[in-house]
PDB file of C-alpha atoms and ligand atoms in Angstrom:
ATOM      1  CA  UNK R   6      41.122 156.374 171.495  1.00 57.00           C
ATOM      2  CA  UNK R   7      39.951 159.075 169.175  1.00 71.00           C
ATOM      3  CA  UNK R   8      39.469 162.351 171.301  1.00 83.00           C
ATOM      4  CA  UNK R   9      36.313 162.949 173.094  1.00 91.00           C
ATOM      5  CA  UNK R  10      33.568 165.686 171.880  1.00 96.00           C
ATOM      6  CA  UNK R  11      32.323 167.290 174.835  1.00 97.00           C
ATOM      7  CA  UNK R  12      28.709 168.733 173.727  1.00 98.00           C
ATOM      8  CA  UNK R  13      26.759 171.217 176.794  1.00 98.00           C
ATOM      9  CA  UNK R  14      23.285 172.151 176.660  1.00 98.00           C
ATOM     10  CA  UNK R  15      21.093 173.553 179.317  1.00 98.00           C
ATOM     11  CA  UNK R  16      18.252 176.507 179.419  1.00 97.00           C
ATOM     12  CA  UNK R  17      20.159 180.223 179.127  1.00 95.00           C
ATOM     13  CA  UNK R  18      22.670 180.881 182.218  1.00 94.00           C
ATOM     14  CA  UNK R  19      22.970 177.001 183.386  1.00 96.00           C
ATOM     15  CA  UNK R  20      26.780 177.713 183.009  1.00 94.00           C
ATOM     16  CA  UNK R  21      27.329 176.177 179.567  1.00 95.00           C
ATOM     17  CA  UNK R  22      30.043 178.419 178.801  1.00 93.00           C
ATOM     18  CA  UNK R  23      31.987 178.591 181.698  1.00 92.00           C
ATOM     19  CA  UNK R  24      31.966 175.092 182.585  1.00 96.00           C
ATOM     20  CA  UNK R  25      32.931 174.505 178.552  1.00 96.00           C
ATOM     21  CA  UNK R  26      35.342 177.113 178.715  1.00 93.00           C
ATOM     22  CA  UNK R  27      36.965 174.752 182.069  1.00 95.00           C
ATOM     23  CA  UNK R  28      36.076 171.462 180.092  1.00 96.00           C
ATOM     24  CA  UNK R  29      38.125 172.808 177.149  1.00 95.00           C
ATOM     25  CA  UNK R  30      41.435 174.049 179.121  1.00 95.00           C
ATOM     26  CA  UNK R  31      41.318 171.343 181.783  1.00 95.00           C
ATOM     27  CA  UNK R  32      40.886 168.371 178.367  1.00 94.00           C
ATOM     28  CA  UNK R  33      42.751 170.683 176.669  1.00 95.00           C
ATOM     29  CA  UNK R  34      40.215 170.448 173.422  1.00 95.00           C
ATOM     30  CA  UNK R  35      39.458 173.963 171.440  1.00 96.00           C
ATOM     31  CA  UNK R  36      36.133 175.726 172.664  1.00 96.00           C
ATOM     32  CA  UNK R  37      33.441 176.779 170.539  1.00 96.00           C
ATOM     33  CA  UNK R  38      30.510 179.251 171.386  1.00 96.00           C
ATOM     34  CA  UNK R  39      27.791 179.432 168.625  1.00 97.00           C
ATOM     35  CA  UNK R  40      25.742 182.073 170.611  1.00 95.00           C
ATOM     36  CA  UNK R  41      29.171 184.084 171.349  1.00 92.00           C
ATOM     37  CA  UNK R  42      29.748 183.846 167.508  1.00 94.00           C
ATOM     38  CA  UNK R  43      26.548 184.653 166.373  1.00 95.00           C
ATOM     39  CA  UNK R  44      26.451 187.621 168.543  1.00 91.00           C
ATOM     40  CA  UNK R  45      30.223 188.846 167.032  1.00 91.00           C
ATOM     41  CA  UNK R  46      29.058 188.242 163.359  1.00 94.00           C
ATOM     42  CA  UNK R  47      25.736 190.842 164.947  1.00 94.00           C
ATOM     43  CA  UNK R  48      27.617 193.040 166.088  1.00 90.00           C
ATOM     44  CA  UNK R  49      30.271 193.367 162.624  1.00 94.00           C
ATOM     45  CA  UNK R  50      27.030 193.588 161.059  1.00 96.00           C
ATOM     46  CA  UNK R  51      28.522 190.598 158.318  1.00 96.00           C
ATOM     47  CA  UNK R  52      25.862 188.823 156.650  1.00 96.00           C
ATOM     48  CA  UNK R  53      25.380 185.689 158.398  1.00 96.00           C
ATOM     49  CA  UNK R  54      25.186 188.397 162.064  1.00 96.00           C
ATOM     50  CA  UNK R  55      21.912 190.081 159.991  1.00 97.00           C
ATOM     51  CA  UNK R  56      19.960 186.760 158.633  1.00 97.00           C
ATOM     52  CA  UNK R  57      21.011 186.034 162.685  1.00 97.00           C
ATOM     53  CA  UNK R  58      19.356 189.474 164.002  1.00 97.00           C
ATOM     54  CA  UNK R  59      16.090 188.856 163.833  1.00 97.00           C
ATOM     55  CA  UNK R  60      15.480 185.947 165.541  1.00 97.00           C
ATOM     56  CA  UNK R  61      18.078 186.827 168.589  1.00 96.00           C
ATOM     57  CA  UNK R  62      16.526 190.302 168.702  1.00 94.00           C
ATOM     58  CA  UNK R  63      13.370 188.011 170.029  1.00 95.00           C
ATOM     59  CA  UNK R  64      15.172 185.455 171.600  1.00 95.00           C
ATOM     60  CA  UNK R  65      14.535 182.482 169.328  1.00 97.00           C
ATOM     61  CA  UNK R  66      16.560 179.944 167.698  1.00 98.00           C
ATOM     62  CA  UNK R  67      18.255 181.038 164.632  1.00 98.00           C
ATOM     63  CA  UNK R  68      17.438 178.661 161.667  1.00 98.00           C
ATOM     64  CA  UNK R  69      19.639 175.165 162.071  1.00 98.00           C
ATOM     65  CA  UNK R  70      21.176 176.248 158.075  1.00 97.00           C
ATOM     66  CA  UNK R  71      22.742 179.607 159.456  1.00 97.00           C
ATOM     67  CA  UNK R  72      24.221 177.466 162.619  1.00 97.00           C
ATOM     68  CA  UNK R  73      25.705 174.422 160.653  1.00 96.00           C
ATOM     69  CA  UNK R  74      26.884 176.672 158.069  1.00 94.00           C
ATOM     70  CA  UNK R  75      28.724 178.731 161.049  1.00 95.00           C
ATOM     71  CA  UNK R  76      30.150 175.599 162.678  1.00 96.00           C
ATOM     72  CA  UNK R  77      31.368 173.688 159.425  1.00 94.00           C
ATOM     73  CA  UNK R  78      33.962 176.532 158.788  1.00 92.00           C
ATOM     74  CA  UNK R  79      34.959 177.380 162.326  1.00 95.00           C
ATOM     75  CA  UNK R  80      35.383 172.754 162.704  1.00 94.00           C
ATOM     76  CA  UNK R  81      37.363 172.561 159.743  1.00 91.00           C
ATOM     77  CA  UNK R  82      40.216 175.089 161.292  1.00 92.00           C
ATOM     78  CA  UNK R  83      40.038 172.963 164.344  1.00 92.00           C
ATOM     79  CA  UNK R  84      40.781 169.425 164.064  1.00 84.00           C
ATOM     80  CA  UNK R  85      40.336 166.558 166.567  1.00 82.00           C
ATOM     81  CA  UNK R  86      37.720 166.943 169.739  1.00 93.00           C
ATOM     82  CA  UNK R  87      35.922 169.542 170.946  1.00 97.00           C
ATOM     83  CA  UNK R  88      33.863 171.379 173.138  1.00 97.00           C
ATOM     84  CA  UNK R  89      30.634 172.975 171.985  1.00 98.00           C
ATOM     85  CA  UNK R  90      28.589 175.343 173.922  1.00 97.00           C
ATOM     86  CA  UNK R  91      25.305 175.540 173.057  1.00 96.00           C
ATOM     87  CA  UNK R  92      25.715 173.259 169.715  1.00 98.00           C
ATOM     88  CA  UNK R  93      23.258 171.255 169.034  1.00 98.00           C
ATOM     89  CA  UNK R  94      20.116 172.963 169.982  1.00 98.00           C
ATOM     90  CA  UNK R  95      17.622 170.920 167.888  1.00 98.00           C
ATOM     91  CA  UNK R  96      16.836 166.858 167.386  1.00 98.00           C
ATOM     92  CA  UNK R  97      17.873 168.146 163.505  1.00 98.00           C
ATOM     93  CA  UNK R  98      21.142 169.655 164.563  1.00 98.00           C
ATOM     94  CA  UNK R  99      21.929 166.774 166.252  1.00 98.00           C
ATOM     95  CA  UNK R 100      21.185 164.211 163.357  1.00 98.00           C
ATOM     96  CA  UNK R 101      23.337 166.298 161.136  1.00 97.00           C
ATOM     97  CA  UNK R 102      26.116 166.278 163.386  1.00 97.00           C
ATOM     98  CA  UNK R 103      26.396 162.548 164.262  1.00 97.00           C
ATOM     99  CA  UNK R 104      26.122 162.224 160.340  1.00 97.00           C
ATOM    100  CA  UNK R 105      29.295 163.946 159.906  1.00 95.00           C
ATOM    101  CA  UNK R 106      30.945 162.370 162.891  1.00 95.00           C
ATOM    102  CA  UNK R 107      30.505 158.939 161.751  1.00 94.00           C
ATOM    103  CA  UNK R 108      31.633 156.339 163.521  1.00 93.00           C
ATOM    104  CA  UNK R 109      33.475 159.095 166.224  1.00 93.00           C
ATOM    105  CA  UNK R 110      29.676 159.438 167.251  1.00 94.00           C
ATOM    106  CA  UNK R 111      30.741 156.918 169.826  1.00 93.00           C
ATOM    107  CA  UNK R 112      33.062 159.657 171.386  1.00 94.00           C
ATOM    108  CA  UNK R 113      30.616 162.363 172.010  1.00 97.00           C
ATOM    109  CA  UNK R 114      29.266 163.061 175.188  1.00 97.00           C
ATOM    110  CA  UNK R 115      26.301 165.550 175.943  1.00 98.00           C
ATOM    111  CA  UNK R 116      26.098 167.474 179.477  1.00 98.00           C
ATOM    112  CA  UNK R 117      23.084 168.759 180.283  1.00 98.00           C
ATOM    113  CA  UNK R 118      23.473 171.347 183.137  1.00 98.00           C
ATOM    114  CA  UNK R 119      20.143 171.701 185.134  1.00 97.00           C
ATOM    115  CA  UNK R 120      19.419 174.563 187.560  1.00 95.00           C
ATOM    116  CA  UNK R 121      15.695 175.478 188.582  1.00 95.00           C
ATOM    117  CA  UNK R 122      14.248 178.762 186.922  1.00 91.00           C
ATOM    118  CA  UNK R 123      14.428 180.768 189.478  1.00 92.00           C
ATOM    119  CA  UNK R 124      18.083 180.648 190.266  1.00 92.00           C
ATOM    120  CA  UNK R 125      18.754 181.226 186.416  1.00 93.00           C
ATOM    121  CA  UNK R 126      16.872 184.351 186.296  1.00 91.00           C
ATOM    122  CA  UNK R 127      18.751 186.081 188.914  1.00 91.00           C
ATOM    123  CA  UNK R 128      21.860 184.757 187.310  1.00 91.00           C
ATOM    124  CA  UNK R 129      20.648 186.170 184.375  1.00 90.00           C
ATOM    125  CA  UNK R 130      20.376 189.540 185.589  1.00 89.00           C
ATOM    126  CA  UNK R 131      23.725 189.279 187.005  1.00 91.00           C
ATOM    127  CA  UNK R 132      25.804 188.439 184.250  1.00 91.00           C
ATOM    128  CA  UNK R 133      28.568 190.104 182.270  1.00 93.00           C
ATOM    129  CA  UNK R 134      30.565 189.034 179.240  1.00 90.00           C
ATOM    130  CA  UNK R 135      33.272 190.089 177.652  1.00 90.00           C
ATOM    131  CA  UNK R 136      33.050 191.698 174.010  1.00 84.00           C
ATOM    132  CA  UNK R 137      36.607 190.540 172.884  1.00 85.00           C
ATOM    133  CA  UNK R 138      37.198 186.877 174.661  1.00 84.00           C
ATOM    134  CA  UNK R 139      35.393 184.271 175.908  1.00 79.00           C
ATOM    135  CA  UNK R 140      35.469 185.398 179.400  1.00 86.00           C
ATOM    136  CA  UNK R 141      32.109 185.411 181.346  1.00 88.00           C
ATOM    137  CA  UNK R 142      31.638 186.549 184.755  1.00 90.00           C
ATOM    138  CA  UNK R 143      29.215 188.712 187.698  1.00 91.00           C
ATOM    139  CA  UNK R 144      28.315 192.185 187.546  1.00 92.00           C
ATOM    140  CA  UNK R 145      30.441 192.267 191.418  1.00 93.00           C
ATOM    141  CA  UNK R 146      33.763 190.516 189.172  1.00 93.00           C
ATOM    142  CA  UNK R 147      33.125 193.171 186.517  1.00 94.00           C
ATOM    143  CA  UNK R 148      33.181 196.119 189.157  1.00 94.00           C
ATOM    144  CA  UNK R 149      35.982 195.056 190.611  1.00 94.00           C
ATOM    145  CA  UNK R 150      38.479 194.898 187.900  1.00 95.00           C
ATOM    146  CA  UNK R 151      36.775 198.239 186.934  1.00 94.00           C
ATOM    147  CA  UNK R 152      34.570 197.016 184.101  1.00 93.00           C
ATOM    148  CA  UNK R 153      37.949 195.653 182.162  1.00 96.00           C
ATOM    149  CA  UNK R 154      37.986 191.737 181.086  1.00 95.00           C
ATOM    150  CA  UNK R 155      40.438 189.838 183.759  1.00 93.00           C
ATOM    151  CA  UNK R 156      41.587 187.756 181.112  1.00 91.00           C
ATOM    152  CA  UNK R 157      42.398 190.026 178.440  1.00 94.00           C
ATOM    153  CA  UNK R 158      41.229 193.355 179.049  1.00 95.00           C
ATOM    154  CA  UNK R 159      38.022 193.818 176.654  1.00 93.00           C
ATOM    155  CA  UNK R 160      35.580 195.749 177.671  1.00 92.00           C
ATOM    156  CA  UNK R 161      32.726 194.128 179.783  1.00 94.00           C
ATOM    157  CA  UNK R 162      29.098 194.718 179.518  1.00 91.00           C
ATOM    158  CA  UNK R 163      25.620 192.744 179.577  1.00 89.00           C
ATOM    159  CA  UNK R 164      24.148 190.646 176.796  1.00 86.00           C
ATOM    160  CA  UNK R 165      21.189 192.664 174.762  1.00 83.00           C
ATOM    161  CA  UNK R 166      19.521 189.285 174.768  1.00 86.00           C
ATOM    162  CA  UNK R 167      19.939 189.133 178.983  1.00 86.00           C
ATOM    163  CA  UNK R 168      16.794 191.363 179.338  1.00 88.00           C
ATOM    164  CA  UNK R 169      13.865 188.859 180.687  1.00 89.00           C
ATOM    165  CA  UNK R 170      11.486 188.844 178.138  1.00 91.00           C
ATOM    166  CA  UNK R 171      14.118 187.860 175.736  1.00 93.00           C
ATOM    167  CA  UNK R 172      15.567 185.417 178.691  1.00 93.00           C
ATOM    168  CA  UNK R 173      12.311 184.204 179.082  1.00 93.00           C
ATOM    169  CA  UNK R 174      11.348 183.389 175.319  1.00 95.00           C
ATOM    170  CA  UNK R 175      15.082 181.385 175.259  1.00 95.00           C
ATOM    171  CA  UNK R 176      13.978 179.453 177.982  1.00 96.00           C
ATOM    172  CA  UNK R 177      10.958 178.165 176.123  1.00 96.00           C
ATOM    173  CA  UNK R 178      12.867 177.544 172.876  1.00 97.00           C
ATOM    174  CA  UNK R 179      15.167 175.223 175.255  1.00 98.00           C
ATOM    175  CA  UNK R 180      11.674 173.179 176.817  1.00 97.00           C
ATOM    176  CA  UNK R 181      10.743 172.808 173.015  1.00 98.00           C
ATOM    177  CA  UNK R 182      13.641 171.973 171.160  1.00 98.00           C
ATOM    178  CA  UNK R 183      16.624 171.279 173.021  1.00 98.00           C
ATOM    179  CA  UNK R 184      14.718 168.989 175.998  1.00 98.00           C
ATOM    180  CA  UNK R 185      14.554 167.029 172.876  1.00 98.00           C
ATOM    181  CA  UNK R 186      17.839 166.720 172.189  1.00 98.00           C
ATOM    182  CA  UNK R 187      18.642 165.796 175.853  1.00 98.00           C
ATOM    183  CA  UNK R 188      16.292 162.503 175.216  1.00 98.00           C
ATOM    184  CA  UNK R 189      18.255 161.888 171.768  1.00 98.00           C
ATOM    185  CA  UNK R 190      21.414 161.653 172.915  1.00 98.00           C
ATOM    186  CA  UNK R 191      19.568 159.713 176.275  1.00 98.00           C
ATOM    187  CA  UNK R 192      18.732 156.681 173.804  1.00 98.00           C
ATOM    188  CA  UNK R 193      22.302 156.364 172.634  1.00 97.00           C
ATOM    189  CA  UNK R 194      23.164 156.058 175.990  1.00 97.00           C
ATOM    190  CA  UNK R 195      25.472 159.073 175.862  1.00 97.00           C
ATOM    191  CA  UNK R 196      23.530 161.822 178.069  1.00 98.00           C
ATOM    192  CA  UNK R 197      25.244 162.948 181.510  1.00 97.00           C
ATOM    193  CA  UNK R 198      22.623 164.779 183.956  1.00 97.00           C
ATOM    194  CA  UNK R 199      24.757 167.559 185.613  1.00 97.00           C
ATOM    195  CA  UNK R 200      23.142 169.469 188.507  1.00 97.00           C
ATOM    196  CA  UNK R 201      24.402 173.341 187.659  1.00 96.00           C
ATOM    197  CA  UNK R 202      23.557 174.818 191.230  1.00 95.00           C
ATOM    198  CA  UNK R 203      26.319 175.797 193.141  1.00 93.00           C
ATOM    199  CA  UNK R 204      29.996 177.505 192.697  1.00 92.00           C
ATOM    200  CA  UNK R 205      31.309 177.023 189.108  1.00 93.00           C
ATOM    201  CA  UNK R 206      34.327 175.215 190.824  1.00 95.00           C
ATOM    202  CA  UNK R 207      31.850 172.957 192.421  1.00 97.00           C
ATOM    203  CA  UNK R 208      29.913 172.612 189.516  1.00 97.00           C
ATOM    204  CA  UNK R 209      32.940 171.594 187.441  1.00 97.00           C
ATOM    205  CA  UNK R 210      34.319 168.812 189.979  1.00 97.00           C
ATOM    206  CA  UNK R 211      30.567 167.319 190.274  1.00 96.00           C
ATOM    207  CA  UNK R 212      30.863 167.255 186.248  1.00 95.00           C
ATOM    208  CA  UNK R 213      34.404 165.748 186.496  1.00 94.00           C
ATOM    209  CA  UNK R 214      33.652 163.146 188.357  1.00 94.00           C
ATOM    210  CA  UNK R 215      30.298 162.079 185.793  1.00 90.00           C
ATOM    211  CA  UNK R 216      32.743 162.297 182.960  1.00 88.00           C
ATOM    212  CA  UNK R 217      35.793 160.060 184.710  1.00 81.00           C
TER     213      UNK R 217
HETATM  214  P1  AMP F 304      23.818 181.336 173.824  1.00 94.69           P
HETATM  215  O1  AMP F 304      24.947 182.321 173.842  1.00 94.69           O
HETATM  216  O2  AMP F 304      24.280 179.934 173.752  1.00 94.69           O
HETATM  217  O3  AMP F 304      22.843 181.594 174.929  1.00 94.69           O
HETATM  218  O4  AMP F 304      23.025 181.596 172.455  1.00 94.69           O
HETATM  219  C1  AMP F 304      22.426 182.851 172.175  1.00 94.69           C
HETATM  220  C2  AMP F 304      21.439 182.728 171.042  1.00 94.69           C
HETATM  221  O5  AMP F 304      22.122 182.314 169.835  1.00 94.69           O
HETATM  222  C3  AMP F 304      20.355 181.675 171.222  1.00 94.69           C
HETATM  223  O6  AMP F 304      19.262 182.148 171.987  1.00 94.69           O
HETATM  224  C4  AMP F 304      19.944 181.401 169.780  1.00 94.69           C
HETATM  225  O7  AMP F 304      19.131 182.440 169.267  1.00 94.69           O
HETATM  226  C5  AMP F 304      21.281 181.475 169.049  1.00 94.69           C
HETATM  227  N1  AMP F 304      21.911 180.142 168.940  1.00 94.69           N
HETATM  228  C6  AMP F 304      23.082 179.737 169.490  1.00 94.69           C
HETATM  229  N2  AMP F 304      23.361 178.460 169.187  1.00 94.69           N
HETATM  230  C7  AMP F 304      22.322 178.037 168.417  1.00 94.69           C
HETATM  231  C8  AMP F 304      21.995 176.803 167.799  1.00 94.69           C
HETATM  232  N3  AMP F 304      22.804 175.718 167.924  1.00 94.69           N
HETATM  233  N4  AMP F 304      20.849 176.733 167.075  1.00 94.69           N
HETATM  234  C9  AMP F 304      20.027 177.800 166.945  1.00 94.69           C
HETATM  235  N5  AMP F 304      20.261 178.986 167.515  1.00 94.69           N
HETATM  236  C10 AMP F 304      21.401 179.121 168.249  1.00 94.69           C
END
């Protein structure tokens, strides 16, 4: 069997990229970020990172052009199955992608993580990433490795687009757009409900077990 494309979505902090992050090491498939990338190519100020500044400044969806255009290069240096965080975000996105799947459509499986809004506003507040890696953890796991990255010793710090109103505007773009999305892949019969409350680890062995 061709290998499996693991795709996550869920509203902002539902724990689509570390649960991806485990997906991708435990089924040992490369990892892909597009809001991690988009917010590199920001911060190197390249040109895709300023046609992508405006709209994360306000937390909105960046135009699905800018996002295909950002996975197409970073899917042709990694070949086989993968696991995308946070790609796709619109019914569009979605089309596109099962268009240039093809028949390894029937390999793809969506998560969506779900977590009531509450509980992912005070994760919100609470979380730190890491500038150089993937790594994404608390503000009480930044203090104590002293603000340093565990895995690779980056600097750690909060996301510009964490701040509420921004949070909050992201969270609407999900009910619009990606809800949508959840019901596409739904019909095809390849949607798996995850409940994202808990632990991570816990999280990860309830989404295990839907996968196996
Ligand atoms: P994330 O790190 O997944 O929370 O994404 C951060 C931001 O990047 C989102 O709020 C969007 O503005 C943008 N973004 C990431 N992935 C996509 C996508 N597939 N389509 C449109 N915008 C995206």
């Amino acid at each position: 069997m061709a290998a499996p494309t693991i795709v996550l979505l869920g509203p902002p902090a539902s724990g689509k990229g570390t649960q991806g992050r485990l997906l991708a090491d435990t089924l040992k498939l490369p990892y892909f970020s597009t809001g991690r990338q988009l917010r590199r190519e920001l911060k190197a100020r390249s040109a895709i990172g300023r046609e992508a500044e405006p709209y994360l400044e306000v937390g909105r969806y960046v135009p699905d052009e800018l996002v295909l255009s950002l996975l197409m290069s970073w899917l042709e240096k990694h070949k086989g199955g993968w696991v995308l965080d946070g790609f796709p975000r619109t019914v569009p996105q979605s089309e596109d992608f099962d268009r240039f799947l093809g028949s390894r459509r029937q390999n793809l499986r969506a998560i969506l993580l779900e977590a009531p809004a509450d509980e992912l506003e005070r994760r919100v507040s609470d979380r730190r990433e890491c500038t150089m890696c993937s790594w994404t953890g608390t503000r009480t796991q930044a203090r104590r490795s002293g603000g340093r990255c565990p895995s690779c010793g980056g600097e750690l710090g909060q996301r510009d687009d964490d701040e509420l109103e921004n949070f909050r505007q992201r969270r609407k773009e999900f009910e619009e757009l990606t809800l949508p999305v959840a019901s596409y892949y739904e019909q095809s019969d390849r949607l798996l409900r995850v409940c994202g409350t808990g632990r991570p680890e816990e999280v990860f062995s309830r989404l295990q077990s839907h996968l196996s």
